[in-house]
Amino acid sequence: MGPGEDEDLTERYRLGRRKLRHVETVRDGLDDTLDAFLALVRGENVGKMIVSL
């Protein structure tokens, strides 16, 4: 976590906004695995990189 992020999470929890949002990059199919891996290495993904089979 970066500076101030823990205070932000504490405030969100106090206000009742307890669900955290997450982002992810999803690629479909086993054939896209290599492209997904290369995109991950290049930093082209957002959040987690998931290959859906």
PQR file with spaces between the fields and no chain letter, atoms N, CA, C, O and H, PARSE charges and radii, in Angstrom:
ATOM       1  N    MET     1       0.834   -1.188    0.000 -0.4000 1.5000
ATOM       2  CA   MET     1       0.000    0.000    0.000 -0.0000 2.0000
ATOM       3  C    MET     1       0.868    1.237    0.000  0.5500 1.7000
ATOM       4  O    MET     1       1.967    1.256    0.554 -0.5500 1.4000
ATOM       5  N    GLY     2       0.358    2.244   -0.621 -0.4000 1.5000
ATOM       6  CA   GLY     2       1.075    3.500   -0.660 -0.0000 2.0000
ATOM       7  C    GLY     2       0.702    4.373    0.517  0.5500 1.7000
ATOM       8  O    GLY     2      -0.134    3.996    1.339 -0.5500 1.4000
ATOM       9  H    GLY     2      -0.535    2.228   -1.071  0.4000 1.0000
ATOM      10  N    PRO     3       1.320    5.538    0.602 -0.5600 1.5000
ATOM      11  CA   PRO     3       1.036    6.457    1.701  0.2800 2.0000
ATOM      12  C    PRO     3      -0.431    6.882    1.715  0.5500 1.7000
ATOM      13  O    PRO     3      -0.974    7.299    0.692 -0.5500 1.4000
ATOM      14  N    GLY     4      -1.053    6.776    2.856 -0.4000 1.5000
ATOM      15  CA   GLY     4      -2.423    7.237    3.013 -0.0000 2.0000
ATOM      16  C    GLY     4      -3.485    6.232    2.614  0.5500 1.7000
ATOM      17  O    GLY     4      -4.664    6.449    2.896 -0.5500 1.4000
ATOM      18  H    GLY     4      -0.613    6.438    3.687  0.4000 1.0000
ATOM      19  N    GLU     5      -3.108    5.139    1.969 -0.4000 1.5000
ATOM      20  CA   GLU     5      -4.114    4.182    1.526 -0.0000 2.0000
ATOM      21  C    GLU     5      -4.767    3.445    2.690  0.5500 1.7000
ATOM      22  O    GLU     5      -5.955    3.130    2.636 -0.5500 1.4000
ATOM      23  H    GLU     5      -2.150    4.963    1.741  0.4000 1.0000
ATOM      24  N    ASP     6      -4.002    3.170    3.737 -0.4000 1.5000
ATOM      25  CA   ASP     6      -4.600    2.474    4.868 -0.0000 2.0000
ATOM      26  C    ASP     6      -5.620    3.352    5.573  0.5500 1.7000
ATOM      27  O    ASP     6      -6.629    2.848    6.066 -0.5500 1.4000
ATOM      28  H    ASP     6      -3.037    3.427    3.782  0.4000 1.0000
ATOM      29  N    GLU     7      -5.374    4.671    5.630 -0.4000 1.5000
ATOM      30  CA   GLU     7      -6.350    5.580    6.215 -0.0000 2.0000
ATOM      31  C    GLU     7      -7.610    5.628    5.362  0.5500 1.7000
ATOM      32  O    GLU     7      -8.718    5.701    5.893 -0.5500 1.4000
ATOM      33  H    GLU     7      -4.555    5.081    5.229  0.4000 1.0000
ATOM      34  N    ASP     8      -7.447    5.587    4.033 -0.4000 1.5000
ATOM      35  CA   ASP     8      -8.594    5.600    3.136 -0.0000 2.0000
ATOM      36  C    ASP     8      -9.445    4.357    3.348  0.5500 1.7000
ATOM      37  O    ASP     8     -10.672    4.448    3.393 -0.5500 1.4000
ATOM      38  H    ASP     8      -6.547    5.528    3.601  0.4000 1.0000
ATOM      39  N    LEU     9      -8.807    3.192    3.480 -0.4000 1.5000
ATOM      40  CA   LEU     9      -9.551    1.954    3.713 -0.0000 2.0000
ATOM      41  C    LEU     9     -10.265    1.984    5.056  0.5500 1.7000
ATOM      42  O    LEU     9     -11.399    1.518    5.169 -0.5500 1.4000
ATOM      43  H    LEU     9      -7.811    3.118    3.444  0.4000 1.0000
ATOM      44  N    THR    10      -9.608    2.529    6.074 -0.4000 1.5000
ATOM      45  CA   THR    10     -10.228    2.638    7.390 -0.0000 2.0000
ATOM      46  C    THR    10     -11.462    3.529    7.322  0.5500 1.7000
ATOM      47  O    THR    10     -12.496    3.204    7.904 -0.5500 1.4000
ATOM      48  H    THR    10      -8.687    2.907    5.983  0.4000 1.0000
ATOM      49  N    GLU    11     -11.358    4.641    6.622 -0.4000 1.5000
ATOM      50  CA   GLU    11     -12.489    5.560    6.486 -0.0000 2.0000
ATOM      51  C    GLU    11     -13.633    4.911    5.705  0.5500 1.7000
ATOM      52  O    GLU    11     -14.796    5.067    6.076 -0.5500 1.4000
ATOM      53  H    GLU    11     -10.518    4.906    6.149  0.4000 1.0000
ATOM      54  N    ARG    12     -13.320    4.193    4.638 -0.4000 1.5000
ATOM      55  CA   ARG    12     -14.355    3.512    3.860 -0.0000 2.0000
ATOM      56  C    ARG    12     -15.081    2.488    4.732  0.5500 1.7000
ATOM      57  O    ARG    12     -16.305    2.371    4.669 -0.5500 1.4000
ATOM      58  H    ARG    12     -12.375    4.067    4.337  0.4000 1.0000
ATOM      59  N    TYR    13     -14.335    1.758    5.534 -0.4000 1.5000
ATOM      60  CA   TYR    13     -14.932    0.753    6.407 -0.0000 2.0000
ATOM      61  C    TYR    13     -15.843    1.421    7.435  0.5500 1.7000
ATOM      62  O    TYR    13     -16.944    0.944    7.705 -0.5500 1.4000
ATOM      63  H    TYR    13     -13.341    1.853    5.586  0.4000 1.0000
ATOM      64  N    ARG    14     -15.373    2.525    8.001 -0.4000 1.5000
ATOM      65  CA   ARG    14     -16.154    3.245    9.004 -0.0000 2.0000
ATOM      66  C    ARG    14     -17.464    3.754    8.426  0.5500 1.7000
ATOM      67  O    ARG    14     -18.486    3.766    9.113 -0.5500 1.4000
ATOM      68  H    ARG    14     -14.478    2.913    7.781  0.4000 1.0000
ATOM      69  N    LEU    15     -17.439    4.176    7.166 -0.4000 1.5000
ATOM      70  CA   LEU    15     -18.640    4.718    6.526 -0.0000 2.0000
ATOM      71  C    LEU    15     -19.571    3.624    5.997  0.5500 1.7000
ATOM      72  O    LEU    15     -20.631    3.926    5.450 -0.5500 1.4000
ATOM      73  H    LEU    15     -16.609    4.167    6.608  0.4000 1.0000
ATOM      74  N    GLY    16     -19.185    2.373    6.157 -0.4000 1.5000
ATOM      75  CA   GLY    16     -20.046    1.285    5.737 -0.0000 2.0000
ATOM      76  C    GLY    16     -19.803    0.807    4.320  0.5500 1.7000
ATOM      77  O    GLY    16     -20.523   -0.062    3.828 -0.5500 1.4000
ATOM      78  H    GLY    16     -18.323    2.129    6.602  0.4000 1.0000
ATOM      79  N    ARG    17     -18.798    1.361    3.655 -0.4000 1.5000
ATOM      80  CA   ARG    17     -18.456    0.916    2.301 -0.0000 2.0000
ATOM      81  C    ARG    17     -17.375   -0.149    2.408  0.5500 1.7000
ATOM      82  O    ARG    17     -16.199    0.107    2.152 -0.5500 1.4000
ATOM      83  H    ARG    17     -18.213    2.067    4.055  0.4000 1.0000
ATOM      84  N    ARG    18     -17.796   -1.340    2.788 -0.4000 1.5000
ATOM      85  CA   ARG    18     -16.833   -2.391    3.130 -0.0000 2.0000
ATOM      86  C    ARG    18     -16.386   -3.214    1.943  0.5500 1.7000
ATOM      87  O    ARG    18     -15.412   -3.960    2.047 -0.5500 1.4000
ATOM      88  H    ARG    18     -18.751   -1.548    2.996  0.4000 1.0000
ATOM      89  N    LYS    19     -17.061   -3.101    0.830 -0.4000 1.5000
ATOM      90  CA   LYS    19     -16.658   -3.893   -0.328 -0.0000 2.0000
ATOM      91  C    LYS    19     -15.583   -3.160   -1.109  0.5500 1.7000
ATOM      92  O    LYS    19     -15.733   -1.989   -1.455 -0.5500 1.4000
ATOM      93  H    LYS    19     -17.852   -2.495    0.746  0.4000 1.0000
ATOM      94  N    LEU    20     -14.508   -3.865   -1.377 -0.4000 1.5000
ATOM      95  CA   LEU    20     -13.425   -3.309   -2.169 -0.0000 2.0000
ATOM      96  C    LEU    20     -13.631   -3.717   -3.628  0.5500 1.7000
ATOM      97  O    LEU    20     -14.057   -4.836   -3.914 -0.5500 1.4000
ATOM      98  H    LEU    20     -14.387   -4.817   -1.096  0.4000 1.0000
ATOM      99  N    ARG    21     -13.333   -2.824   -4.519 -0.4000 1.5000
ATOM     100  CA   ARG    21     -13.434   -3.147   -5.936 -0.0000 2.0000
ATOM     101  C    ARG    21     -12.076   -3.603   -6.445  0.5500 1.7000
ATOM     102  O    ARG    21     -11.036   -3.134   -5.981 -0.5500 1.4000
ATOM     103  H    ARG    21     -12.986   -1.915   -4.286  0.4000 1.0000
ATOM     104  N    HIS    22     -12.096   -4.506   -7.388 -0.4000 1.5000
ATOM     105  CA   HIS    22     -10.855   -4.950   -7.994 -0.0000 2.0000
ATOM     106  C    HIS    22     -11.015   -4.946   -9.507  0.5500 1.7000
ATOM     107  O    HIS    22     -12.120   -5.065  -10.036 -0.5500 1.4000
ATOM     108  H    HIS    22     -12.940   -4.886   -7.765  0.4000 1.0000
ATOM     109  N    VAL    23      -9.918   -4.811  -10.167 -0.4000 1.5000
ATOM     110  CA   VAL    23      -9.928   -4.825  -11.623 -0.0000 2.0000
ATOM     111  C    VAL    23      -9.033   -5.958  -12.103  0.5500 1.7000
ATOM     112  O    VAL    23      -8.072   -6.343  -11.437 -0.5500 1.4000
ATOM     113  H    VAL    23      -9.021   -4.714   -9.737  0.4000 1.0000
ATOM     114  N    GLU    24      -9.367   -6.473  -13.258 -0.4000 1.5000
ATOM     115  CA   GLU    24      -8.569   -7.569  -13.801 -0.0000 2.0000
ATOM     116  C    GLU    24      -8.679   -7.560  -15.318  0.5500 1.7000
ATOM     117  O    GLU    24      -9.643   -7.048  -15.887 -0.5500 1.4000
ATOM     118  H    GLU    24     -10.147   -6.160  -13.800  0.4000 1.0000
ATOM     119  N    THR    25      -7.680   -8.132  -15.950 -0.4000 1.5000
ATOM     120  CA   THR    25      -7.668   -8.310  -17.395 -0.0000 2.0000
ATOM     121  C    THR    25      -7.980   -9.769  -17.663  0.5500 1.7000
ATOM     122  O    THR    25      -7.320  -10.656  -17.122 -0.5500 1.4000
ATOM     123  H    THR    25      -6.897   -8.547  -15.487  0.4000 1.0000
ATOM     124  N    VAL    26      -8.976  -10.026  -18.491 -0.4000 1.5000
ATOM     125  CA   VAL    26      -9.391  -11.396  -18.772 -0.0000 2.0000
ATOM     126  C    VAL    26      -9.188  -11.694  -20.253  0.5500 1.7000
ATOM     127  O    VAL    26      -9.639  -10.944  -21.119 -0.5500 1.4000
ATOM     128  H    VAL    26      -9.513   -9.305  -18.931  0.4000 1.0000
ATOM     129  N    ARG    27      -8.510  -12.785  -20.525 -0.4000 1.5000
ATOM     130  CA   ARG    27      -8.341  -13.288  -21.891 -0.0000 2.0000
ATOM     131  C    ARG    27      -9.081  -14.607  -21.975  0.5500 1.7000
ATOM     132  O    ARG    27      -9.115  -15.358  -21.000 -0.5500 1.4000
ATOM     133  H    ARG    27      -8.144  -13.393  -19.821  0.4000 1.0000
ATOM     134  N    ASP    28      -9.671  -14.903  -23.114 -0.4000 1.5000
ATOM     135  CA   ASP    28     -10.463  -16.124  -23.283 -0.0000 2.0000
ATOM     136  C    ASP    28      -9.721  -17.165  -24.103  0.5500 1.7000
ATOM     137  O    ASP    28      -9.193  -16.871  -25.175 -0.5500 1.4000
ATOM     138  H    ASP    28      -9.643  -14.293  -23.906  0.4000 1.0000
ATOM     139  N    GLY    29      -9.690  -18.377  -23.588 -0.4000 1.5000
ATOM     140  CA   GLY    29      -9.191  -19.520  -24.335 -0.0000 2.0000
ATOM     141  C    GLY    29      -7.723  -19.822  -24.130  0.5500 1.7000
ATOM     142  O    GLY    29      -6.901  -18.940  -23.885 -0.5500 1.4000
ATOM     143  H    GLY    29     -10.120  -18.617  -22.718  0.4000 1.0000
ATOM     144  N    LEU    30      -7.434  -21.089  -24.237 -0.4000 1.5000
ATOM     145  CA   LEU    30      -6.071  -21.577  -24.078 -0.0000 2.0000
ATOM     146  C    LEU    30      -5.153  -21.047  -25.177  0.5500 1.7000
ATOM     147  O    LEU    30      -3.957  -20.862  -24.954 -0.5500 1.4000
ATOM     148  H    LEU    30      -8.102  -21.806  -24.436  0.4000 1.0000
ATOM     149  N    ASP    31      -5.707  -20.804  -26.353 -0.4000 1.5000
ATOM     150  CA   ASP    31      -4.903  -20.281  -27.465 -0.0000 2.0000
ATOM     151  C    ASP    31      -4.365  -18.882  -27.189  0.5500 1.7000
ATOM     152  O    ASP    31      -3.378  -18.467  -27.798 -0.5500 1.4000
ATOM     153  H    ASP    31      -6.679  -20.954  -26.534  0.4000 1.0000
ATOM     154  N    ASP    32      -4.999  -18.157  -26.284 -0.4000 1.5000
ATOM     155  CA   ASP    32      -4.583  -16.783  -25.974 -0.0000 2.0000
ATOM     156  C    ASP    32      -3.598  -16.714  -24.810  0.5500 1.7000
ATOM     157  O    ASP    32      -3.227  -15.623  -24.379 -0.5500 1.4000
ATOM     158  H    ASP    32      -5.800  -18.494  -25.790  0.4000 1.0000
ATOM     159  N    THR    33      -3.171  -17.870  -24.297 -0.4000 1.5000
ATOM     160  CA   THR    33      -2.298  -17.904  -23.121 -0.0000 2.0000
ATOM     161  C    THR    33      -0.962  -17.220  -23.361  0.5500 1.7000
ATOM     162  O    THR    33      -0.507  -16.444  -22.520 -0.5500 1.4000
ATOM     163  H    THR    33      -3.472  -18.757  -24.647  0.4000 1.0000
ATOM     164  N    LEU    34      -0.334  -17.491  -24.479 -0.4000 1.5000
ATOM     165  CA   LEU    34       0.960  -16.875  -24.764 -0.0000 2.0000
ATOM     166  C    LEU    34       0.838  -15.359  -24.881  0.5500 1.7000
ATOM     167  O    LEU    34       1.653  -14.623  -24.324 -0.5500 1.4000
ATOM     168  H    LEU    34      -0.704  -18.121  -25.162  0.4000 1.0000
ATOM     169  N    ASP    35      -0.182  -14.890  -25.607 -0.4000 1.5000
ATOM     170  CA   ASP    35      -0.387  -13.442  -25.731 -0.0000 2.0000
ATOM     171  C    ASP    35      -0.676  -12.808  -24.370  0.5500 1.7000
ATOM     172  O    ASP    35      -0.222  -11.698  -24.092 -0.5500 1.4000
ATOM     173  H    ASP    35      -0.844  -15.487  -26.060  0.4000 1.0000
ATOM     174  N    ALA    36      -1.427  -13.508  -23.527 -0.4000 1.5000
ATOM     175  CA   ALA    36      -1.724  -13.004  -22.186 -0.0000 2.0000
ATOM     176  C    ALA    36      -0.453  -12.899  -21.357  0.5500 1.7000
ATOM     177  O    ALA    36      -0.251  -11.916  -20.646 -0.5500 1.4000
ATOM     178  H    ALA    36      -1.795  -14.410  -23.753  0.4000 1.0000
ATOM     179  N    PHE    37       0.403  -13.912  -21.448 -0.4000 1.5000
ATOM     180  CA   PHE    37       1.659  -13.887  -20.701 -0.0000 2.0000
ATOM     181  C    PHE    37       2.552  -12.741  -21.178  0.5500 1.7000
ATOM     182  O    PHE    37       3.134  -12.024  -20.364 -0.5500 1.4000
ATOM     183  H    PHE    37       0.239  -14.711  -22.026  0.4000 1.0000
ATOM     184  N    LEU    38       2.659  -12.574  -22.480 -0.4000 1.5000
ATOM     185  CA   LEU    38       3.492  -11.486  -23.012 -0.0000 2.0000
ATOM     186  C    LEU    38       2.942  -10.119  -22.611  0.5500 1.7000
ATOM     187  O    LEU    38       3.710   -9.211  -22.294 -0.5500 1.4000
ATOM     188  H    LEU    38       2.187  -13.157  -23.141  0.4000 1.0000
ATOM     189  N    ALA    39       1.628   -9.970  -22.623 -0.4000 1.5000
ATOM     190  CA   ALA    39       1.015   -8.713  -22.186 -0.0000 2.0000
ATOM     191  C    ALA    39       1.297   -8.462  -20.703  0.5500 1.7000
ATOM     192  O    ALA    39       1.519   -7.323  -20.292 -0.5500 1.4000
ATOM     193  H    ALA    39       1.004  -10.708  -22.881  0.4000 1.0000
ATOM     194  N    LEU    40       1.286   -9.527  -19.909 -0.4000 1.5000
ATOM     195  CA   LEU    40       1.593   -9.412  -18.484 -0.0000 2.0000
ATOM     196  C    LEU    40       3.025   -8.932  -18.273  0.5500 1.7000
ATOM     197  O    LEU    40       3.281   -8.046  -17.458 -0.5500 1.4000
ATOM     198  H    LEU    40       1.105  -10.452  -20.242  0.4000 1.0000
ATOM     199  N    VAL    41       3.957   -9.528  -19.018 -0.4000 1.5000
ATOM     200  CA   VAL    41       5.371   -9.167  -18.886 -0.0000 2.0000
ATOM     201  C    VAL    41       5.597   -7.717  -19.336  0.5500 1.7000
ATOM     202  O    VAL    41       6.421   -7.006  -18.762 -0.5500 1.4000
ATOM     203  H    VAL    41       3.750  -10.248  -19.680  0.4000 1.0000
ATOM     204  N    ARG    42       4.871   -7.293  -20.352 -0.4000 1.5000
ATOM     205  CA   ARG    42       5.017   -5.918  -20.850 -0.0000 2.0000
ATOM     206  C    ARG    42       4.286   -4.897  -19.981  0.5500 1.7000
ATOM     207  O    ARG    42       4.456   -3.692  -20.166 -0.5500 1.4000
ATOM     208  H    ARG    42       4.202   -7.871  -20.818  0.4000 1.0000
ATOM     209  N    GLY    43       3.482   -5.367  -19.044 -0.4000 1.5000
ATOM     210  CA   GLY    43       2.742   -4.447  -18.179 -0.0000 2.0000
ATOM     211  C    GLY    43       1.482   -3.907  -18.813  0.5500 1.7000
ATOM     212  O    GLY    43       1.007   -2.838  -18.430 -0.5500 1.4000
ATOM     213  H    GLY    43       3.344   -6.346  -18.894  0.4000 1.0000
ATOM     214  N    GLU    44       0.930   -4.622  -19.774 -0.4000 1.5000
ATOM     215  CA   GLU    44      -0.265   -4.161  -20.477 -0.0000 2.0000
ATOM     216  C    GLU    44      -1.553   -4.552  -19.771  0.5500 1.7000
ATOM     217  O    GLU    44      -2.638   -4.168  -20.210 -0.5500 1.4000
ATOM     218  H    GLU    44       1.315   -5.491  -20.085  0.4000 1.0000
ATOM     219  N    ASN    45      -1.451   -5.303  -18.693 -0.4000 1.5000
ATOM     220  CA   ASN    45      -2.646   -5.726  -17.978 -0.0000 2.0000
ATOM     221  C    ASN    45      -3.022   -4.713  -16.908  0.5500 1.7000
ATOM     222  O    ASN    45      -2.221   -3.867  -16.510 -0.5500 1.4000
ATOM     223  H    ASN    45      -0.570   -5.614  -18.337  0.4000 1.0000
ATOM     224  N    VAL    46      -4.278   -4.826  -16.449 -0.4000 1.5000
ATOM     225  CA   VAL    46      -4.765   -4.022  -15.335 -0.0000 2.0000
ATOM     226  C    VAL    46      -5.154   -4.995  -14.240  0.5500 1.7000
ATOM     227  O    VAL    46      -6.011   -5.853  -14.453 -0.5500 1.4000
ATOM     228  H    VAL    46      -4.929   -5.513  -16.772  0.4000 1.0000
ATOM     229  N    GLY    47      -4.547   -4.878  -13.083 -0.4000 1.5000
ATOM     230  CA   GLY    47      -4.843   -5.807  -11.997 -0.0000 2.0000
ATOM     231  C    GLY    47      -4.322   -7.197  -12.306  0.5500 1.7000
ATOM     232  O    GLY    47      -3.189   -7.369  -12.754 -0.5500 1.4000
ATOM     233  H    GLY    47      -3.851   -4.181  -12.910  0.4000 1.0000
ATOM     234  N    LYS    48      -5.163   -8.178  -12.061 -0.4000 1.5000
ATOM     235  CA   LYS    48      -4.773   -9.576  -12.310 -0.0000 2.0000
ATOM     236  C    LYS    48      -4.931   -9.891  -13.789  0.5500 1.7000
ATOM     237  O    LYS    48      -5.786   -9.322  -14.468 -0.5500 1.4000
ATOM     238  H    LYS    48      -6.084   -8.038  -11.696  0.4000 1.0000
ATOM     239  N    MET    49      -4.106  -10.794  -14.278 -0.4000 1.5000
ATOM     240  CA   MET    49      -4.253  -11.317  -15.637 -0.0000 2.0000
ATOM     241  C    MET    49      -4.858  -12.702  -15.511  0.5500 1.7000
ATOM     242  O    MET    49      -4.269  -13.586  -14.889 -0.5500 1.4000
ATOM     243  H    MET    49      -3.412  -11.257  -13.727  0.4000 1.0000
ATOM     244  N    ILE    50      -6.028  -12.895  -16.096 -0.4000 1.5000
ATOM     245  CA   ILE    50      -6.734  -14.166  -16.017 -0.0000 2.0000
ATOM     246  C    ILE    50      -6.963  -14.699  -17.408  0.5500 1.7000
ATOM     247  O    ILE    50      -7.399  -13.970  -18.298 -0.5500 1.4000
ATOM     248  H    ILE    50      -6.506  -12.176  -16.601  0.4000 1.0000
ATOM     249  N    VAL    51      -6.665  -15.985  -17.599 -0.4000 1.5000
ATOM     250  CA   VAL    51      -6.989  -16.658  -18.850 -0.0000 2.0000
ATOM     251  C    VAL    51      -8.142  -17.608  -18.546  0.5500 1.7000
ATOM     252  O    VAL    51      -7.982  -18.586  -17.816 -0.5500 1.4000
ATOM     253  H    VAL    51      -6.310  -16.577  -16.876  0.4000 1.0000
ATOM     254  N    SER    52      -9.288  -17.309  -19.111 -0.4000 1.5000
ATOM     255  CA   SER    52     -10.483  -18.116  -18.901 -0.0000 2.0000
ATOM     256  C    SER    52     -10.491  -19.270  -19.890  0.5500 1.7000
ATOM     257  O    SER    52     -10.358  -19.073  -21.098 -0.5500 1.4000
ATOM     258  H    SER    52      -9.417  -16.515  -19.705  0.4000 1.0000
ATOM     259  N    LEU    53     -10.651  -20.485  -19.356 -0.4000 1.5000
ATOM     260  CA   LEU    53     -10.646  -21.664  -20.223 -0.0000 2.0000
ATOM     261  C    LEU    53     -12.045  -22.133  -20.512  0.5500 1.7000
ATOM     262  O    LEU    53     -12.230  -23.117  -21.228 -0.5500 1.4000
ATOM     263  H    LEU    53     -10.760  -20.646  -18.375  0.4000 1.0000
